[in-house]
PDB file of C-alpha atoms in Angstrom:
ATOM      1  CA  UNK A 109      -3.196 -28.413   5.703  1.00  0.00           C
ATOM      2  CA  UNK A 110      -0.803 -28.470   2.917  1.00  0.00           C
ATOM      3  CA  UNK A 111      -2.069 -26.841  -0.381  1.00  0.00           C
ATOM      4  CA  UNK A 112      -2.312 -23.183  -0.383  1.00  0.00           C
ATOM      5  CA  UNK A 113      -4.820 -20.544  -0.134  1.00  0.00           C
ATOM      6  CA  UNK A 114      -5.089 -20.111  -3.680  1.00  0.00           C
ATOM      7  CA  UNK A 115      -6.838 -16.632  -4.467  1.00  0.00           C
ATOM      8  CA  UNK A 116      -8.964 -18.796  -6.660  1.00  0.00           C
ATOM      9  CA  UNK A 117     -10.441 -19.897  -3.624  1.00  0.00           C
ATOM     10  CA  UNK A 118     -12.211 -17.027  -2.742  1.00  0.00           C
ATOM     11  CA  UNK A 119     -13.498 -16.853  -7.244  1.00  0.00           C
ATOM     12  CA  UNK A 120     -17.253 -18.284  -6.754  1.00  0.00           C
ATOM     13  CA  UNK A 121     -18.120 -16.914  -3.415  1.00  0.00           C
ATOM     14  CA  UNK A 122     -15.781 -14.533  -2.407  1.00  0.00           C
ATOM     15  CA  UNK A 123     -14.522 -14.094   1.438  1.00  0.00           C
ATOM     16  CA  UNK A 124     -15.498 -17.630   1.930  1.00  0.00           C
ATOM     17  CA  UNK A 125     -12.238 -19.109   3.221  1.00  0.00           C
ATOM     18  CA  UNK A 126     -11.109 -15.620   4.191  1.00  0.00           C
ATOM     19  CA  UNK A 127     -13.884 -14.875   6.007  1.00  0.00           C
ATOM     20  CA  UNK A 128     -13.143 -18.186   8.081  1.00  0.00           C
ATOM     21  CA  UNK A 129      -9.541 -17.266   9.028  1.00  0.00           C
ATOM     22  CA  UNK A 130     -10.828 -14.222  10.208  1.00  0.00           C
ATOM     23  CA  UNK A 131     -13.555 -15.460  12.702  1.00  0.00           C
ATOM     24  CA  UNK A 132     -10.814 -17.994  13.516  1.00  0.00           C
ATOM     25  CA  UNK A 133      -8.103 -15.894  14.267  1.00  0.00           C
ATOM     26  CA  UNK A 134     -10.129 -13.102  15.156  1.00  0.00           C
ATOM     27  CA  UNK A 135      -9.651 -13.085  19.311  1.00  0.00           C
ATOM     28  CA  UNK A 136      -6.075 -13.642  18.891  1.00  0.00           C
ATOM     29  CA  UNK A 137      -5.121 -10.589  16.654  1.00  0.00           C
ATOM     30  CA  UNK A 138      -7.563  -8.450  18.329  1.00  0.00           C
ATOM     31  CA  UNK A 139      -6.241  -8.817  21.633  1.00  0.00           C
ATOM     32  CA  UNK A 140      -1.930  -8.713  20.676  1.00  0.00           C
ATOM     33  CA  UNK A 141      -3.046  -5.577  19.342  1.00  0.00           C
ATOM     34  CA  UNK A 142      -5.624  -4.528  22.337  1.00  0.00           C
ATOM     35  CA  UNK A 143      -3.285  -5.622  25.218  1.00  0.00           C
ATOM     36  CA  UNK A 144      -0.367  -3.868  23.125  1.00  0.00           C
ATOM     37  CA  UNK A 145      -2.367  -0.782  22.666  1.00  0.00           C
ATOM     38  CA  UNK A 146      -4.200  -0.375  25.468  1.00  0.00           C
ATOM     39  CA  UNK A 147      -6.520   1.585  23.418  1.00  0.00           C
ATOM     40  CA  UNK A 148      -9.638  -0.368  21.960  1.00  0.00           C
ATOM     41  CA  UNK A 149     -10.308   1.464  19.034  1.00  0.00           C
ATOM     42  CA  UNK A 150      -6.819   1.578  17.907  1.00  0.00           C
ATOM     43  CA  UNK A 151      -6.678  -1.888  18.121  1.00  0.00           C
ATOM     44  CA  UNK A 152      -9.063  -3.001  16.497  1.00  0.00           C
ATOM     45  CA  UNK A 153      -8.457  -0.421  13.617  1.00  0.00           C
ATOM     46  CA  UNK A 154      -4.776  -2.137  13.818  1.00  0.00           C
ATOM     47  CA  UNK A 155      -5.987  -6.121  13.301  1.00  0.00           C
ATOM     48  CA  UNK A 156      -8.343  -5.346  10.451  1.00  0.00           C
ATOM     49  CA  UNK A 157      -5.443  -3.641   8.753  1.00  0.00           C
ATOM     50  CA  UNK A 158      -4.330  -6.741   9.148  1.00  0.00           C
ATOM     51  CA  UNK A 159      -6.280  -8.928   8.171  1.00  0.00           C
ATOM     52  CA  UNK A 160      -6.807  -6.907   4.877  1.00  0.00           C
ATOM     53  CA  UNK A 161      -3.360  -7.656   4.346  1.00  0.00           C
ATOM     54  CA  UNK A 162      -4.101 -10.945   5.062  1.00  0.00           C
ATOM     55  CA  UNK A 163      -6.491 -11.176   2.079  1.00  0.00           C
ATOM     56  CA  UNK A 164      -3.599  -9.794   0.004  1.00  0.00           C
ATOM     57  CA  UNK A 165      -1.471 -12.149   1.224  1.00  0.00           C
ATOM     58  CA  UNK A 166      -3.743 -15.117   1.018  1.00  0.00           C
ATOM     59  CA  UNK A 167      -2.394 -16.769  -2.124  1.00  0.00           C
ATOM     60  CA  UNK A 168       1.383 -17.128  -0.911  1.00  0.00           C
ATOM     61  CA  UNK A 169       1.067 -18.574   2.551  1.00  0.00           C
ATOM     62  CA  UNK A 170       1.542 -22.473   2.755  1.00  0.00           C
ATOM     63  CA  UNK A 171      -1.330 -23.589   5.775  1.00  0.00           C
ATOM     64  CA  UNK A 172      -2.580 -22.957   8.414  1.00  0.00           C
ATOM     65  CA  UNK A 173       0.217 -22.529  10.694  1.00  0.00           C
ATOM     66  CA  UNK A 174       2.066 -20.833   8.228  1.00  0.00           C
ATOM     67  CA  UNK A 175      -1.487 -18.048   8.688  1.00  0.00           C
ATOM     68  CA  UNK A 176      -1.496 -18.053  12.472  1.00  0.00           C
ATOM     69  CA  UNK A 177       2.270 -17.249  12.323  1.00  0.00           C
ATOM     70  CA  UNK A 178       1.844 -14.691   9.672  1.00  0.00           C
ATOM     71  CA  UNK A 179      -0.601 -12.786  11.596  1.00  0.00           C
ATOM     72  CA  UNK A 180       1.305 -13.056  14.773  1.00  0.00           C
ATOM     73  CA  UNK A 181       3.869 -11.524  13.179  1.00  0.00           C
ATOM     74  CA  UNK A 182       2.472  -8.988  11.429  1.00  0.00           C
ATOM     75  CA  UNK A 183       0.189  -8.130  14.067  1.00  0.00           C
ATOM     76  CA  UNK A 184       3.012  -8.128  16.237  1.00  0.00           C
ATOM     77  CA  UNK A 185       5.415  -5.612  13.643  1.00  0.00           C
ATOM     78  CA  UNK A 186       2.684  -3.506  13.343  1.00  0.00           C
ATOM     79  CA  UNK A 187       1.583  -3.043  16.954  1.00  0.00           C
ATOM     80  CA  UNK A 188       5.039  -1.941  17.814  1.00  0.00           C
ATOM     81  CA  UNK A 189       5.552   0.300  14.561  1.00  0.00           C
ATOM     82  CA  UNK A 190       1.920   1.755  15.556  1.00  0.00           C
ATOM     83  CA  UNK A 191       3.220   2.954  19.130  1.00  0.00           C
ATOM     84  CA  UNK A 192       6.285   4.201  17.706  1.00  0.00           C
ATOM     85  CA  UNK A 193       4.380   6.354  15.668  1.00  0.00           C
ATOM     86  CA  UNK A 194       1.976   7.414  17.601  1.00  0.00           C
ATOM     87  CA  UNK A 195       4.523   8.029  20.901  1.00  0.00           C
ATOM     88  CA  UNK A 196       1.791   8.750  23.451  1.00  0.00           C
ATOM     89  CA  UNK A 197       2.681   9.254  26.300  1.00  0.00           C
ATOM     90  CA  UNK A 198       2.391   5.830  28.473  1.00  0.00           C
ATOM     91  CA  UNK A 199       1.090   4.674  31.491  1.00  0.00           C
ATOM     92  CA  UNK A 200       2.921   5.560  34.044  1.00  0.00           C
ATOM     93  CA  UNK A 201       2.817   3.834  37.439  1.00  0.00           C
ATOM     94  CA  UNK A 202       4.031   6.462  39.210  1.00  0.00           C
ATOM     95  CA  UNK A 203       1.855   9.579  37.225  1.00  0.00           C
ATOM     96  CA  UNK A 204      -0.922   7.217  37.809  1.00  0.00           C
ATOM     97  CA  UNK A 205      -3.100   7.847  41.069  1.00  0.00           C
ATOM     98  CA  UNK A 206      -2.177   5.100  43.487  1.00  0.00           C
ATOM     99  CA  UNK A 207      -5.041   2.725  43.752  1.00  0.00           C
ATOM    100  CA  UNK A 208      -5.731   0.870  46.902  1.00  0.00           C
ATOM    101  CA  UNK A 209      -6.452  -2.978  46.429  1.00  0.00           C
ATOM    102  CA  UNK A 210      -9.764  -3.896  47.624  1.00  0.00           C
ATOM    103  CA  UNK A 211     -10.810  -7.090  49.131  1.00  0.00           C
ATOM    104  CA  UNK A 212     -13.927  -7.644  46.929  1.00  0.00           C
ATOM    105  CA  UNK A 213     -12.956  -6.504  43.117  1.00  0.00           C
ATOM    106  CA  UNK A 214      -9.770  -7.712  43.855  1.00  0.00           C
ATOM    107  CA  UNK A 215      -9.143 -10.044  40.338  1.00  0.00           C
ATOM    108  CA  UNK A 216     -10.199  -6.934  38.148  1.00  0.00           C
ATOM    109  CA  UNK A 217      -8.124  -4.893  40.041  1.00  0.00           C
ATOM    110  CA  UNK A 218      -5.231  -6.917  39.630  1.00  0.00           C
ATOM    111  CA  UNK A 219      -5.910  -7.675  36.440  1.00  0.00           C
ATOM    112  CA  UNK A 220      -5.989  -3.607  35.402  1.00  0.00           C
ATOM    113  CA  UNK A 221      -2.997  -2.984  37.509  1.00  0.00           C
ATOM    114  CA  UNK A 222      -0.977  -5.713  35.545  1.00  0.00           C
ATOM    115  CA  UNK A 223      -1.926  -4.747  32.076  1.00  0.00           C
ATOM    116  CA  UNK A 224      -0.967  -1.150  33.470  1.00  0.00           C
ATOM    117  CA  UNK A 225       2.705  -2.532  34.132  1.00  0.00           C
ATOM    118  CA  UNK A 226       2.950  -4.040  30.797  1.00  0.00           C
ATOM    119  CA  UNK A 227       1.389  -1.229  29.471  1.00  0.00           C
ATOM    120  CA  UNK A 228       4.926   0.505  31.427  1.00  0.00           C
ATOM    121  CA  UNK A 229       7.335  -1.883  29.257  1.00  0.00           C
ATOM    122  CA  UNK A 230       9.120  -0.847  26.677  1.00  0.00           C
ATOM    123  CA  UNK A 231       7.870  -1.852  23.051  1.00  0.00           C
ATOM    124  CA  UNK A 232       9.792  -5.510  22.262  1.00  0.00           C
ATOM    125  CA  UNK A 233       9.564  -6.663  25.426  1.00  0.00           C
ATOM    126  CA  UNK A 234       6.405  -5.848  26.063  1.00  0.00           C
ATOM    127  CA  UNK A 235       5.500  -7.371  23.431  1.00  0.00           C
ATOM    128  CA  UNK A 236       7.793 -10.569  23.734  1.00  0.00           C
ATOM    129  CA  UNK A 237       5.598 -10.445  27.149  1.00  0.00           C
ATOM    130  CA  UNK A 238       2.141 -10.731  25.535  1.00  0.00           C
ATOM    131  CA  UNK A 239       3.473 -13.244  23.000  1.00  0.00           C
ATOM    132  CA  UNK A 240       4.797 -15.600  25.349  1.00  0.00           C
ATOM    133  CA  UNK A 241       1.879 -15.341  27.888  1.00  0.00           C
ATOM    134  CA  UNK A 242      -0.818 -14.139  25.863  1.00  0.00           C
ATOM    135  CA  UNK A 243      -0.280 -16.776  23.156  1.00  0.00           C
ATOM    136  CA  UNK A 244       2.141 -18.853  24.919  1.00  0.00           C
ATOM    137  CA  UNK A 245       4.687 -19.030  22.305  1.00  0.00           C
ATOM    138  CA  UNK A 246       8.212 -20.613  23.202  1.00  0.00           C
ATOM    139  CA  UNK A 247      10.913 -17.812  23.523  1.00  0.00           C
ATOM    140  CA  UNK A 248      12.291 -19.809  19.924  1.00  0.00           C
ATOM    141  CA  UNK A 249       9.381 -18.724  18.315  1.00  0.00           C
ATOM    142  CA  UNK A 250       8.869 -15.121  19.490  1.00  0.00           C
ATOM    143  CA  UNK A 251      12.522 -15.005  18.211  1.00  0.00           C
ATOM    144  CA  UNK A 252      11.981 -16.001  14.726  1.00  0.00           C
ATOM    145  CA  UNK A 253       7.880 -13.735  14.753  1.00  0.00           C
ATOM    146  CA  UNK A 254      10.292 -10.448  15.808  1.00  0.00           C
ATOM    147  CA  UNK A 255      12.718 -11.454  13.768  1.00  0.00           C
ATOM    148  CA  UNK A 256      15.391 -11.126  17.233  1.00  0.00           C
ATOM    149  CA  UNK A 257      18.467 -13.532  18.452  1.00  0.00           C
ATOM    150  CA  UNK A 258      16.691 -15.641  20.586  1.00  0.00           C
ATOM    151  CA  UNK A 259      19.251 -14.680  23.633  1.00  0.00           C
ATOM    152  CA  UNK A 260      17.505 -10.823  23.212  1.00  0.00           C
ATOM    153  CA  UNK A 261      14.229 -12.159  23.677  1.00  0.00           C
ATOM    154  CA  UNK A 262      15.469 -14.496  26.604  1.00  0.00           C
ATOM    155  CA  UNK A 263      16.945 -10.943  27.903  1.00  0.00           C
ATOM    156  CA  UNK A 264      13.985  -9.147  27.810  1.00  0.00           C
ATOM    157  CA  UNK A 265      11.712 -11.700  29.281  1.00  0.00           C
ATOM    158  CA  UNK A 266      13.558 -11.940  32.648  1.00  0.00           C
ATOM    159  CA  UNK A 267      14.114  -8.119  32.844  1.00  0.00           C
ATOM    160  CA  UNK A 268      10.702  -7.330  31.982  1.00  0.00           C
ATOM    161  CA  UNK A 269       9.755 -10.382  34.514  1.00  0.00           C
ATOM    162  CA  UNK A 270      11.769  -8.687  36.796  1.00  0.00           C
ATOM    163  CA  UNK A 271      10.385  -5.010  36.658  1.00  0.00           C
ATOM    164  CA  UNK A 272       6.941  -6.438  36.698  1.00  0.00           C
ATOM    165  CA  UNK A 273       7.653  -8.425  40.010  1.00  0.00           C
ATOM    166  CA  UNK A 274       9.360  -5.274  41.686  1.00  0.00           C
ATOM    167  CA  UNK A 275       6.748  -3.505  40.403  1.00  0.00           C
ATOM    168  CA  UNK A 276       3.885  -5.258  41.222  1.00  0.00           C
ATOM    169  CA  UNK A 277       5.438  -6.039  44.759  1.00  0.00           C
ATOM    170  CA  UNK A 278       5.741  -2.019  45.641  1.00  0.00           C
ATOM    171  CA  UNK A 279       2.548  -1.545  44.492  1.00  0.00           C
ATOM    172  CA  UNK A 280       0.288  -4.065  45.445  1.00  0.00           C
ATOM    173  CA  UNK A 281       2.080  -5.927  47.834  1.00  0.00           C
ATOM    174  CA  UNK A 282       2.601  -9.601  49.590  1.00  0.00           C
ATOM    175  CA  UNK A 283      -1.437  -9.273  49.675  1.00  0.00           C
ATOM    176  CA  UNK A 284      -1.268 -10.384  46.193  1.00  0.00           C
ATOM    177  CA  UNK A 285       1.855 -12.226  45.717  1.00  0.00           C
TER     178      UNK A 285
ATOM    179  CA  UNK B1014       8.217 -12.959  52.486  1.00  0.00           C
ATOM    180  CA  UNK B1015       7.232 -15.733  49.453  1.00  0.00           C
ATOM    181  CA  UNK B1016      10.289 -17.465  48.198  1.00  0.00           C
ATOM    182  CA  UNK B1017      11.912 -15.873  44.226  1.00  0.00           C
ATOM    183  CA  UNK B1018      10.772 -19.635  42.607  1.00  0.00           C
ATOM    184  CA  UNK B1019       6.972 -18.847  44.757  1.00  0.00           C
ATOM    185  CA  UNK B1020       6.620 -15.313  43.358  1.00  0.00           C
ATOM    186  CA  UNK B1021       7.410 -16.593  39.955  1.00  0.00           C
ATOM    187  CA  UNK B1022       5.043 -18.797  39.586  1.00  0.00           C
ATOM    188  CA  UNK B1023       2.740 -16.177  40.689  1.00  0.00           C
ATOM    189  CA  UNK B1024       3.561 -13.638  38.180  1.00  0.00           C
ATOM    190  CA  UNK B1025       3.010 -16.516  35.389  1.00  0.00           C
ATOM    191  CA  UNK B1026      -0.498 -16.875  36.852  1.00  0.00           C
ATOM    192  CA  UNK B1027      -0.522 -13.303  36.838  1.00  0.00           C
ATOM    193  CA  UNK B1028       0.453 -12.428  33.647  1.00  0.00           C
ATOM    194  CA  UNK B1029      -1.565 -15.620  31.921  1.00  0.00           C
ATOM    195  CA  UNK B1030      -4.778 -14.196  33.316  1.00  0.00           C
ATOM    196  CA  UNK B1031      -4.196 -10.809  32.526  1.00  0.00           C
ATOM    197  CA  UNK B1032      -3.211 -11.224  29.265  1.00  0.00           C
ATOM    198  CA  UNK B1033      -5.848 -14.037  28.521  1.00  0.00           C
ATOM    199  CA  UNK B1034      -7.350 -13.316  25.281  1.00  0.00           C
ATOM    200  CA  UNK B1035     -10.732 -11.002  24.866  1.00  0.00           C
ATOM    201  CA  UNK B1036     -13.118 -11.939  22.305  1.00  0.00           C
ATOM    202  CA  UNK B1037     -12.794  -9.151  19.512  1.00  0.00           C
ATOM    203  CA  UNK B1038     -15.681  -6.383  19.129  1.00  0.00           C
ATOM    204  CA  UNK B1039     -19.291  -7.378  17.701  1.00  0.00           C
ATOM    205  CA  UNK B1040     -18.985  -7.288  13.975  1.00  0.00           C
ATOM    206  CA  UNK B1041     -15.872  -7.248  13.323  1.00  0.00           C
ATOM    207  CA  UNK B1042     -15.321 -10.119  10.748  1.00  0.00           C
ATOM    208  CA  UNK B1043     -18.152  -8.752   9.209  1.00  0.00           C
ATOM    209  CA  UNK B1044     -16.853  -5.208   9.208  1.00  0.00           C
ATOM    210  CA  UNK B1045     -13.295  -6.468   7.261  1.00  0.00           C
ATOM    211  CA  UNK B1046     -15.341  -8.261   4.828  1.00  0.00           C
ATOM    212  CA  UNK B1047     -17.247  -5.850   3.533  1.00  0.00           C
ATOM    213  CA  UNK B1048     -13.685  -3.755   3.607  1.00  0.00           C
ATOM    214  CA  UNK B1049     -12.497  -6.625   1.401  1.00  0.00           C
ATOM    215  CA  UNK B1050     -15.739  -5.976  -1.232  1.00  0.00           C
ATOM    216  CA  UNK B1051     -14.999  -2.672  -1.237  1.00  0.00           C
ATOM    217  CA  UNK B1052     -11.579  -2.866  -2.216  1.00  0.00           C
ATOM    218  CA  UNK B1053     -11.174  -3.079  -6.103  1.00  0.00           C
ATOM    219  CA  UNK B1054     -10.220  -6.026  -7.297  1.00  0.00           C
ATOM    220  CA  UNK B1055      -6.564  -5.924  -7.744  1.00  0.00           C
ATOM    221  CA  UNK B1056      -5.187  -7.705 -10.534  1.00  0.00           C
ATOM    222  CA  UNK B1057      -2.177  -9.754  -9.928  1.00  0.00           C
ATOM    223  CA  UNK B1058       0.954  -8.305 -10.851  1.00  0.00           C
ATOM    224  CA  UNK B1059       2.623  -8.889 -14.046  1.00  0.00           C
ATOM    225  CA  UNK B1060       5.557 -10.758 -13.671  1.00  0.00           C
ATOM    226  CA  UNK B1061       8.848  -8.896 -15.058  1.00  0.00           C
ATOM    227  CA  UNK B1062      10.649 -11.308 -17.283  1.00  0.00           C
ATOM    228  CA  UNK B1063      14.745 -10.704 -18.175  1.00  0.00           C
ATOM    229  CA  UNK B1064      15.148 -10.080 -21.635  1.00  0.00           C
ATOM    230  CA  UNK B1065      17.696 -12.993 -21.998  1.00  0.00           C
ATOM    231  CA  UNK B1066      14.932 -15.231 -20.675  1.00  0.00           C
ATOM    232  CA  UNK B1067      13.710 -15.010 -24.480  1.00  0.00           C
ATOM    233  CA  UNK B1068      16.534 -17.067 -25.409  1.00  0.00           C
ATOM    234  CA  UNK B1069      14.562 -20.256 -23.390  1.00  0.00           C
ATOM    235  CA  UNK B1070      13.233 -20.670 -26.653  1.00  0.00           C
ATOM    236  CA  UNK B1071      14.458 -23.238 -28.839  1.00  0.00           C
ATOM    237  CA  UNK B1072      13.083 -21.146 -31.910  1.00  0.00           C
ATOM    238  CA  UNK B1073      14.819 -17.648 -30.361  1.00  0.00           C
ATOM    239  CA  UNK B1074      17.927 -19.571 -29.690  1.00  0.00           C
ATOM    240  CA  UNK B1075      18.319 -21.019 -32.601  1.00  0.00           C
ATOM    241  CA  UNK B1076      17.621 -17.846 -34.645  1.00  0.00           C
ATOM    242  CA  UNK B1077      20.045 -15.584 -32.519  1.00  0.00           C
ATOM    243  CA  UNK B1078      22.748 -18.552 -33.429  1.00  0.00           C
ATOM    244  CA  UNK B1079      21.953 -18.492 -37.252  1.00  0.00           C
ATOM    245  CA  UNK B1080      21.860 -14.793 -37.413  1.00  0.00           C
ATOM    246  CA  UNK B1081      25.685 -14.370 -35.212  1.00  0.00           C
ATOM    247  CA  UNK B1082      26.697 -17.232 -37.647  1.00  0.00           C
ATOM    248  CA  UNK B1083      25.579 -15.436 -40.510  1.00  0.00           C
ATOM    249  CA  UNK B1084      27.083 -12.073 -39.078  1.00  0.00           C
ATOM    250  CA  UNK B1085      30.217 -13.995 -38.449  1.00  0.00           C
ATOM    251  CA  UNK B1086      30.425 -15.006 -42.209  1.00  0.00           C
ATOM    252  CA  UNK B1087      29.580 -12.033 -43.825  1.00  0.00           C
ATOM    253  CA  UNK B1088      32.008  -9.691 -41.998  1.00  0.00           C
ATOM    254  CA  UNK B1089      34.815 -12.400 -42.541  1.00  0.00           C
ATOM    255  CA  UNK B1090      33.633 -11.734 -46.278  1.00  0.00           C
ATOM    256  CA  UNK B1091      33.540  -8.620 -46.493  1.00  0.00           C
ATOM    257  CA  UNK B1092      37.323  -8.141 -44.345  1.00  0.00           C
ATOM    258  CA  UNK B1093      38.665 -10.549 -47.224  1.00  0.00           C
ATOM    259  CA  UNK B1094      37.582  -8.321 -49.914  1.00  0.00           C
ATOM    260  CA  UNK B1095      39.018  -5.332 -48.306  1.00  0.00           C
ATOM    261  CA  UNK B1096      41.997  -6.960 -47.742  1.00  0.00           C
ATOM    262  CA  UNK B1097      42.145  -7.792 -51.284  1.00  0.00           C
ATOM    263  CA  UNK B1098      41.609  -4.127 -52.760  1.00  0.00           C
ATOM    264  CA  UNK B1099      44.493  -3.060 -50.458  1.00  0.00           C
ATOM    265  CA  UNK B1100      46.624  -5.559 -51.832  1.00  0.00           C
ATOM    266  CA  UNK B1101      45.496  -4.387 -55.367  1.00  0.00           C
ATOM    267  CA  UNK B1102      46.429  -0.704 -54.724  1.00  0.00           C
ATOM    268  CA  UNK B1103      49.400  -1.465 -52.717  1.00  0.00           C
ATOM    269  CA  UNK B1104      50.716  -2.978 -56.293  1.00  0.00           C
ATOM    270  CA  UNK B1105      49.166  -0.065 -57.949  1.00  0.00           C
ATOM    271  CA  UNK B1106      51.381   1.388 -55.993  1.00  0.00           C
ATOM    272  CA  UNK B1107      54.427  -0.038 -56.286  1.00  0.00           C
ATOM    273  CA  UNK B1108      54.048   0.077 -60.093  1.00  0.00           C
ATOM    274  CA  UNK B1109      53.479   3.484 -59.964  1.00  0.00           C
ATOM    275  CA  UNK B1110      56.796   4.416 -57.933  1.00  0.00           C
ATOM    276  CA  UNK B1111      58.477   2.374 -60.244  1.00  0.00           C
ATOM    277  CA  UNK B1112      57.006   4.147 -63.331  1.00  0.00           C
ATOM    278  CA  UNK B1113      58.017   6.960 -62.126  1.00  0.00           C
ATOM    279  CA  UNK B1114      61.450   6.338 -60.840  1.00  0.00           C
ATOM    280  CA  UNK B1115      62.083   4.901 -64.662  1.00  0.00           C
ATOM    281  CA  UNK B1116      60.624   8.483 -65.930  1.00  0.00           C
ATOM    282  CA  UNK B1117      63.135  10.040 -63.130  1.00  0.00           C
ATOM    283  CA  UNK B1118      66.367   8.477 -64.595  1.00  0.00           C
ATOM    284  CA  UNK B1119      65.413   8.537 -68.105  1.00  0.00           C
ATOM    285  CA  UNK B1120      64.920  12.575 -67.730  1.00  0.00           C
ATOM    286  CA  UNK B1121      68.120  12.703 -65.966  1.00  0.00           C
ATOM    287  CA  UNK B1122      69.503  10.839 -68.970  1.00  0.00           C
ATOM    288  CA  UNK B1123      68.173  12.931 -71.166  1.00  0.00           C
ATOM    289  CA  UNK B1124      69.615  16.170 -69.393  1.00  0.00           C
ATOM    290  CA  UNK B1125      73.164  14.912 -69.293  1.00  0.00           C
ATOM    291  CA  UNK B1126      72.873  14.033 -73.112  1.00  0.00           C
ATOM    292  CA  UNK B1127      71.754  17.653 -73.490  1.00  0.00           C
ATOM    293  CA  UNK B1128      74.342  19.453 -71.450  1.00  0.00           C
ATOM    294  CA  UNK B1129      76.887  17.235 -72.762  1.00  0.00           C
ATOM    295  CA  UNK B1130      75.750  18.882 -76.532  1.00  0.00           C
ATOM    296  CA  UNK B1131      75.735  22.036 -75.274  1.00  0.00           C
ATOM    297  CA  UNK B1132      79.321  22.210 -74.135  1.00  0.00           C
ATOM    298  CA  UNK B1133      81.049  20.464 -77.115  1.00  0.00           C
ATOM    299  CA  UNK B1134      79.525  23.235 -79.241  1.00  0.00           C
ATOM    300  CA  UNK B1135      82.417  25.796 -79.197  1.00  0.00           C
ATOM    301  CA  UNK B1136      84.784  23.129 -80.420  1.00  0.00           C
ATOM    302  CA  UNK B1137      82.396  22.154 -83.572  1.00  0.00           C
ATOM    303  CA  UNK B1138      82.338  25.856 -84.277  1.00  0.00           C
ATOM    304  CA  UNK B1139      86.148  26.216 -84.028  1.00  0.00           C
ATOM    305  CA  UNK B1140      86.369  23.893 -86.790  1.00  0.00           C
ATOM    306  CA  UNK B1141      84.000  25.232 -89.207  1.00  0.00           C
ATOM    307  CA  UNK B1142      85.969  28.451 -88.697  1.00  0.00           C
ATOM    308  CA  UNK B1143      88.629  26.671 -89.470  1.00  0.00           C
ATOM    309  CA  UNK B1144      87.784  24.747 -92.168  1.00  0.00           C
ATOM    310  CA  UNK B1145      86.439  28.820 -93.881  1.00  0.00           C
ATOM    311  CA  UNK B1146      89.640  30.174 -93.703  1.00  0.00           C
ATOM    312  CA  UNK B1147      91.652  27.562 -95.646  1.00  0.00           C
ATOM    313  CA  UNK B1148      89.113  27.813 -98.568  1.00  0.00           C
TER     314      UNK B1148
END
């Protein structure tokens, strides 16, 4: 789609083009916020705010790719800002009661545990990991979206993965890794 | 213990699985659209046009040029008139100074003549007295 999204596109039938965009990208925006904040209601509210901002910005966006990139970028920045403002005590594996892996609910337990581990990462590395593994973005694209040097993105990824591996090894053990 | 590459592969898979996209809550899109409709329609911001953009119009540009040109001509004429008046004033001043100078010298001459008359008066009186005594 080469043409810009214009405000007049919504003139006769308000929200038609915009509604399609919302339905197309709602899972992406909500998931980024949900994985980052680990708070479903906060993630929903933040995702709604992102789409409201998109509604105001839509006429300036040139293509679908541009919209997608804009959504990822704005969601990431809003999540980081929200987290900084909130400053809630993060889930700490050291503080959390030690859970024992059970064989019958292994997958669910593992997913939950990995998310808890990701939630312990600092804000920017956490967002880098989410964009890398949820959105399958390249380090170059992440660097552009988060406005940080490529070397920093790679460094965040390496350190985060090393930390996650260490913690996963420690908490879950050789059974799963 | 698994080799490091194998570990990394596992971790990648774990992360991708744990971070897979989730569906937004039911009614999410409808909620956004409702909020959008509730929002007052925002008028597009009026573009701030710098004052000098006025001159992008040819008519305004020509009018400005004509105004500046007319002002320059009027200014030069006014300046020439002022200079002419100043020159006239200078000439008048010079004439006055000359007149004063001439008048001053005339006065000086008259004063010297008067002084000469006063100094020659006793001899004359002497002459008249002498003639009176002879007669």
